[in-house]
Every structure is written in structure tokens, then in C-alpha cells.
Short mmCIF file of N, CA and C in Angstrom, two decimals:
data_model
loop_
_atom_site.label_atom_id
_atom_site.label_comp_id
_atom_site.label_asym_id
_atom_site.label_seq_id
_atom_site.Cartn_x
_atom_site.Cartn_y
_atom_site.Cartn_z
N UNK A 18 220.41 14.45 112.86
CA UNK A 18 219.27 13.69 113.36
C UNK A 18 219.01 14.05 114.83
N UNK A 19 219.69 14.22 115.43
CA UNK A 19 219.85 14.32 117.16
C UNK A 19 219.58 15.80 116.89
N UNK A 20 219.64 16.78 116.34
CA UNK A 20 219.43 17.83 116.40
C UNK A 20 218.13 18.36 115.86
N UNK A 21 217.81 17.30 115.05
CA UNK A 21 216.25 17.82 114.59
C UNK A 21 215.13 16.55 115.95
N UNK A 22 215.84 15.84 116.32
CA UNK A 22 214.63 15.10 117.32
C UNK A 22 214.60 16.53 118.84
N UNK A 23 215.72 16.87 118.93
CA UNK A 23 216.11 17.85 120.10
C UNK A 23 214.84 19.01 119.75
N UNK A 24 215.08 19.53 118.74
CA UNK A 24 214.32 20.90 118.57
C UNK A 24 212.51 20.24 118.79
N UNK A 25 212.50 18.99 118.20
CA UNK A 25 210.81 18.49 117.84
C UNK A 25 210.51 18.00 119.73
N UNK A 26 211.38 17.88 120.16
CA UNK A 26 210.70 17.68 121.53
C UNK A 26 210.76 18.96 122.53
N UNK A 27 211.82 19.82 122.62
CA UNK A 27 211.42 21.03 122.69
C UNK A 27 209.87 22.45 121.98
N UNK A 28 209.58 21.68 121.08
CA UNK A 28 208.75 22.42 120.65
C UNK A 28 206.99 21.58 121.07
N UNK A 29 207.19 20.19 121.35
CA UNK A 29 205.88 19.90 121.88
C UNK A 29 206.35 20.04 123.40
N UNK A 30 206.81 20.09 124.05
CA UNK A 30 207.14 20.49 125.20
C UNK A 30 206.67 21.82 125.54
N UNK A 31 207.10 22.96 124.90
CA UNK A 31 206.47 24.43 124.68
C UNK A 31 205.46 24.49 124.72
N UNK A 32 204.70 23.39 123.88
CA UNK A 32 203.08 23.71 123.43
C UNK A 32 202.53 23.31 124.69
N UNK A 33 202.59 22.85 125.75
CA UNK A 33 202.06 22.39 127.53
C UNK A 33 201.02 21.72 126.55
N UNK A 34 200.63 21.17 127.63
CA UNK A 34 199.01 19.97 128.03
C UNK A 34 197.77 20.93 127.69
N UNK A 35 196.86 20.70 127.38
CA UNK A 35 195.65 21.33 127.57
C UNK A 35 194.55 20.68 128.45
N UNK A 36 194.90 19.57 128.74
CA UNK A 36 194.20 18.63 129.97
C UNK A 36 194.87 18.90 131.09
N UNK A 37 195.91 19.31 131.23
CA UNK A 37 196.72 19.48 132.32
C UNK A 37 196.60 20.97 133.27
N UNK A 38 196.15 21.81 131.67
CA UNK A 38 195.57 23.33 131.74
C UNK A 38 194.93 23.16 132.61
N UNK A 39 193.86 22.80 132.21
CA UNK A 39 192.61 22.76 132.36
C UNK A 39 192.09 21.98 133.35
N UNK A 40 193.21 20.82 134.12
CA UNK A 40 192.53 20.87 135.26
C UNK A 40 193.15 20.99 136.40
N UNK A 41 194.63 22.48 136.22
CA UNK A 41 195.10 22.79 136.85
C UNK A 41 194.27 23.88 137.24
N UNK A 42 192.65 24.74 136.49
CA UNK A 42 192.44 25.82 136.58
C UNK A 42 191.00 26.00 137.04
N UNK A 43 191.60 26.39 138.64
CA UNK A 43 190.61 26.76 139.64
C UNK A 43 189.53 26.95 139.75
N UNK A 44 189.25 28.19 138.44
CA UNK A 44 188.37 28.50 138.24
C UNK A 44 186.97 28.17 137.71
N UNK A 45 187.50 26.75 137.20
CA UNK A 45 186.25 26.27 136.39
C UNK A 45 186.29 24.71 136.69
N UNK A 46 185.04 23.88 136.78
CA UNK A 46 185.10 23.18 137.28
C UNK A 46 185.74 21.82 136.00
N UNK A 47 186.46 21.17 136.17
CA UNK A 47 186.93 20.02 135.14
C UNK A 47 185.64 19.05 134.31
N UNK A 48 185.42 19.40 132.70
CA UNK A 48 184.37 18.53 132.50
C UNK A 48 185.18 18.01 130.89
N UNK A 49 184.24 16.63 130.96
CA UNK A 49 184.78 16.11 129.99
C UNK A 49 185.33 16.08 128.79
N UNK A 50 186.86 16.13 128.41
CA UNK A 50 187.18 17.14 126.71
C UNK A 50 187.51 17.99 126.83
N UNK A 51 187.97 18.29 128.86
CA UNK A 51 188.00 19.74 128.49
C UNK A 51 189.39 20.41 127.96
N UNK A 52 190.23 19.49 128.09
CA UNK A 52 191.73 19.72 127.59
C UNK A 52 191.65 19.70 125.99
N UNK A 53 190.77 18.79 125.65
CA UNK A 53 190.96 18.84 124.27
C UNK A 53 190.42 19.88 123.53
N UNK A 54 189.10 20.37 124.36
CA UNK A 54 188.36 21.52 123.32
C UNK A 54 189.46 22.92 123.61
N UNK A 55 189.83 23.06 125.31
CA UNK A 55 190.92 24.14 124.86
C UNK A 55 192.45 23.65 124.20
N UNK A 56 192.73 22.51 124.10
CA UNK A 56 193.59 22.88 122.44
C UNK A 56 193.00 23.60 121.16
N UNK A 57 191.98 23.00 121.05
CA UNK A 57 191.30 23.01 119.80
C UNK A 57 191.26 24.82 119.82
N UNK A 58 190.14 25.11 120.33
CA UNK A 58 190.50 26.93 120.75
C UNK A 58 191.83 27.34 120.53
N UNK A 59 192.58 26.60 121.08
CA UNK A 59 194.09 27.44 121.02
C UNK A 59 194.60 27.48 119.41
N UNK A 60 194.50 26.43 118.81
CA UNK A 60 195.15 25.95 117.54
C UNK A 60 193.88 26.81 116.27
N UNK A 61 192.95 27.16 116.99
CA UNK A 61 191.89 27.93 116.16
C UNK A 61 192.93 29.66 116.06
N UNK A 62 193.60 29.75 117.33
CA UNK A 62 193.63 30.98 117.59
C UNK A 62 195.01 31.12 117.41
N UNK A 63 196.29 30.36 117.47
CA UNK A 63 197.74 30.37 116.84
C UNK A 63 197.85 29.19 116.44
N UNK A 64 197.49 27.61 116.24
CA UNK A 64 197.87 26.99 115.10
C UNK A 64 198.54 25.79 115.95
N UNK A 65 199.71 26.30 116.46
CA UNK A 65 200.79 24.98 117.27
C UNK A 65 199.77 24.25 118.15
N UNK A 66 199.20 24.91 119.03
CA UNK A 66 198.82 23.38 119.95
C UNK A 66 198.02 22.61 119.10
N UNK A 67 197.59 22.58 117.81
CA UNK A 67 197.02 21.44 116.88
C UNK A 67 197.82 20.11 117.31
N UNK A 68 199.24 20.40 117.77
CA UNK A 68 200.02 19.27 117.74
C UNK A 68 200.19 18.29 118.90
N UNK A 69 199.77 18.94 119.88
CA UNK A 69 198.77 18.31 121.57
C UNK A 69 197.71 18.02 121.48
N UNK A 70 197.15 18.19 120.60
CA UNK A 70 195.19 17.74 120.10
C UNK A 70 195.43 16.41 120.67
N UNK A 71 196.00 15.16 119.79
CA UNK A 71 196.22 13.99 119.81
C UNK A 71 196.16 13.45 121.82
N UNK A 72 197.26 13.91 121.89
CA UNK A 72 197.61 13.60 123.42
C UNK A 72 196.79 14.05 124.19
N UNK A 73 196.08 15.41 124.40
CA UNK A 73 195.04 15.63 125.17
C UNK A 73 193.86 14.68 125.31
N UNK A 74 193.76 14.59 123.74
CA UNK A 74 192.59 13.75 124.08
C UNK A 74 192.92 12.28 124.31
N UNK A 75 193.87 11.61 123.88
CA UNK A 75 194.32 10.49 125.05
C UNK A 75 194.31 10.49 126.50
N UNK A 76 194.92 11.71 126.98
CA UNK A 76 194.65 12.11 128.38
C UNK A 76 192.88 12.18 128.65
N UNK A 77 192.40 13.09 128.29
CA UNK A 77 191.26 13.00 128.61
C UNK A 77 190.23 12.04 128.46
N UNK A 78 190.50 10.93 127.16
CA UNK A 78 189.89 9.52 127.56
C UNK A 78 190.16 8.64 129.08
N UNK A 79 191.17 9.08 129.52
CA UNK A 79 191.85 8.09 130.35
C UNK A 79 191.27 8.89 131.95
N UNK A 80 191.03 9.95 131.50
CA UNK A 80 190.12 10.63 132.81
C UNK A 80 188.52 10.71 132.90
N UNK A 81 188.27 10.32 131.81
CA UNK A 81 186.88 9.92 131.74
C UNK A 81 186.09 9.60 133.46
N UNK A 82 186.63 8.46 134.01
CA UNK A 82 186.07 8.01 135.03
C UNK A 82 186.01 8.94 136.21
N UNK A 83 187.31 9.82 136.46
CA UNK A 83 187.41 10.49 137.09
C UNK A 83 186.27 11.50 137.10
N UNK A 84 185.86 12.61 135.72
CA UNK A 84 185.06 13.10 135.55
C UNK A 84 183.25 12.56 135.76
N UNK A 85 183.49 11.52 135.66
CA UNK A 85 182.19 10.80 135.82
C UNK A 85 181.86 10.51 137.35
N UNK A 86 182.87 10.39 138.15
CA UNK A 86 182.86 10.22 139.60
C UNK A 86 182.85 11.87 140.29
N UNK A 87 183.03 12.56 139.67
CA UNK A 87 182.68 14.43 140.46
C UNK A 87 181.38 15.27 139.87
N UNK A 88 180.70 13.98 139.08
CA UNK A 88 179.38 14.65 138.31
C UNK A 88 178.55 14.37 139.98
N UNK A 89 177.63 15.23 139.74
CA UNK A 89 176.68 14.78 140.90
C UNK A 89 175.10 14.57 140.36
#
């Protein structure tokens, strides 16, 4: 049991944030979903981050306001 919870949190651990990505990245400005649509992309394109979908977009509900306060 301790060995299969070990490996399942190591492996969403691996898969990183996609809200966290995304608004660690410079380049583009942070808009709403945006963690969740690049999971979604990712899990289109290898499958695992399907399993951060959930949490991103919890994260990114919860930044909502934030995003709404850097709209101009």
C-alpha cells in the first residue's frame, strides 16, 4: 500500500502544474484557463497530464480574479 501511494504521488508530481506553467512563462501574457487548456494540449499530445486537468483547473478558478484585475 505505501508503495503504490509512493509511486502515485511521484508520478502526479512529474506531471508539474499547467497553471503554474503557464504563469511562470514570460513570454505570454497569463489569460484565463490558461493552465488548463495547456494541460489539455499536453494530454492531446502524451496522455499523462490528463491527470492535472482536474487541479489546474481548480487553480485557475481560484485565479480568476487575479486575471480579471490585469485585463485592461
Amino acid at each position: 500500500m505505501k508503495k503504490t501511494l509512493l509511486f502515485l504521488t511521484a508520478l502526479f508530481m512529474l506531471n508539474g502544474c499547467g497553471t503554474i506553467v503557464q504563469l511562470m512563462n514570460p513570454a505570454d501574457k497569463y489569460e484565463a484557463y490558461d493552465g488548463t487548456r495547456y494541460d489539455w494540449r499536453q494530454a492531446q499530445k502524451w496522455g499523462l497530464p490528463i491527470l492535472d486537468l482536474p487541479l489546474s483547473f481548480l487553480l485557475d478558478t481560484v485565479l480568476l480574479p487575479y486575471v480579471w484585475s490585469q485585463q485592461e
